[in-house]
CSV table of C-alpha atoms in Angstrom, one decimal:
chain,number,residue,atom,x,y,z
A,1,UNK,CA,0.0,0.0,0.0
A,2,UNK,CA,1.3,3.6,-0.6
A,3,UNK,CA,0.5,4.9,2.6
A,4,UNK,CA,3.0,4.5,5.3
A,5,UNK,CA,1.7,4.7,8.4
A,6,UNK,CA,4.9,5.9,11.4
A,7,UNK,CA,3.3,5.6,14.3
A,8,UNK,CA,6.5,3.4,16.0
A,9,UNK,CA,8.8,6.2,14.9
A,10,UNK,CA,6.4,9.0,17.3
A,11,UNK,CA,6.5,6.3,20.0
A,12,UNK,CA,10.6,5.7,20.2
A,13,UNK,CA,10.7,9.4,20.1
A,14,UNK,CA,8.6,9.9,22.7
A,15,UNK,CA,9.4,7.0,24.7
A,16,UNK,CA,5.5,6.1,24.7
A,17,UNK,CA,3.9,2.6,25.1
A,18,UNK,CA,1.5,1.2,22.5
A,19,UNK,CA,-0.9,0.8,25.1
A,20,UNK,CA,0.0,4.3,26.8
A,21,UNK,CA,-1.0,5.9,23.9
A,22,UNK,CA,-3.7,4.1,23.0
A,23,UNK,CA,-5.2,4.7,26.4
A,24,UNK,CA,-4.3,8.0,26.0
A,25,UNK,CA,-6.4,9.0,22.8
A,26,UNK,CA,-9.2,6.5,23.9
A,27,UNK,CA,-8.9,3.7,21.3
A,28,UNK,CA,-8.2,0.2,22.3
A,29,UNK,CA,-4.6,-1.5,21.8
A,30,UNK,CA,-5.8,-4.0,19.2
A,31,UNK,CA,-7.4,-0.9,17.0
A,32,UNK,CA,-4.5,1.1,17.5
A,33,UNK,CA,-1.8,-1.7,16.2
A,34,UNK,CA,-4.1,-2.3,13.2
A,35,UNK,CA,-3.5,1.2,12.4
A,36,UNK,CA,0.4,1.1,13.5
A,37,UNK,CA,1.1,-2.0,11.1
A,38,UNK,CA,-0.6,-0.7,7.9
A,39,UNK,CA,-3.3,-2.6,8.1
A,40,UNK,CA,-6.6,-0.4,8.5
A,41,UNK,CA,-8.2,0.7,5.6
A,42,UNK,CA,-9.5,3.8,6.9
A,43,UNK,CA,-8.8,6.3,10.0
A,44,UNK,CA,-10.9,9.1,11.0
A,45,UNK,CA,-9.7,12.7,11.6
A,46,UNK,CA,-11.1,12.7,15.6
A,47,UNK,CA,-8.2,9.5,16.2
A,48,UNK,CA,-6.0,11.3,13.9
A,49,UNK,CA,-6.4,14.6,15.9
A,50,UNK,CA,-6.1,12.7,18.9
A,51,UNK,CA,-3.0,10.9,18.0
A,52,UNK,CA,-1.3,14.5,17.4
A,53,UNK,CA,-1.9,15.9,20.2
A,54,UNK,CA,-1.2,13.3,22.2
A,55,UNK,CA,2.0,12.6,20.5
A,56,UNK,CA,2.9,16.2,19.9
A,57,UNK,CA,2.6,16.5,16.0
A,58,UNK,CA,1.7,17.2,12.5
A,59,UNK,CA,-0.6,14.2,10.6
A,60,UNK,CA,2.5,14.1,8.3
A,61,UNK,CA,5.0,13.1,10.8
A,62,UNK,CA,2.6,10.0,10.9
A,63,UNK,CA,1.4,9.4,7.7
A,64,UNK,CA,2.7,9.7,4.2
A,65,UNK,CA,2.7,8.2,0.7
A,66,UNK,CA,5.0,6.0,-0.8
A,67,UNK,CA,5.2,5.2,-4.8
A,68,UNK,CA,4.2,1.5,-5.2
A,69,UNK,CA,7.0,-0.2,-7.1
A,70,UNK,CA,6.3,-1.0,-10.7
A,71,UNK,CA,7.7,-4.0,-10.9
A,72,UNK,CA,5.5,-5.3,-8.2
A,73,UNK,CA,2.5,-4.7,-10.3
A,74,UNK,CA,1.3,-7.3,-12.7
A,75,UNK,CA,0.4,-6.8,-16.4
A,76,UNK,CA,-3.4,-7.8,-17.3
A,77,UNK,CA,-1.6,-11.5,-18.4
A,78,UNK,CA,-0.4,-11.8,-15.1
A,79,UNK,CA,3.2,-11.7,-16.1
A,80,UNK,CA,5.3,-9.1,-14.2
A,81,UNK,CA,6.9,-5.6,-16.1
């Protein structure tokens, strides 16, 4: 996916727990390490907000795009570029 999600890099820099935060912002651990691993599909600008503030930052020190590798995408024939 071309999203990148950070969230481990604001927690070492902070020296915050996965559960710290997610008590913190009110979410649950399990909803928060779907997020941290790339694996939510969606996020909603209240957690996003939260995470900020609680975390001290900008939605693009946790977030941001990637370019998806070309080589990794299949042609129609299912043979690779």
């Amino acid at each position: 996916m071309p999203i990148v999600v950070d969230i481990d890099v604001m927690l070492a820099r902070r020296k915050m727990s996965v559960g710290e935060l997610a008590e913190r912002v009110g979410i649950t651990p399990a909803n928060l390490a779907v997020l941290k691993n790339g694996r939510a599909k969606a996020v909603r600008f209240t957690t996003l907000s939260a995470l900020c503030e609680v975390l001290e930052c900008q939605p693009g020190d946790l977030l941001r795009w990637e370019a998806e590798d070309l080589a990794d995408e299949a042609t129609p024939a299912g043979r690779r570029l």
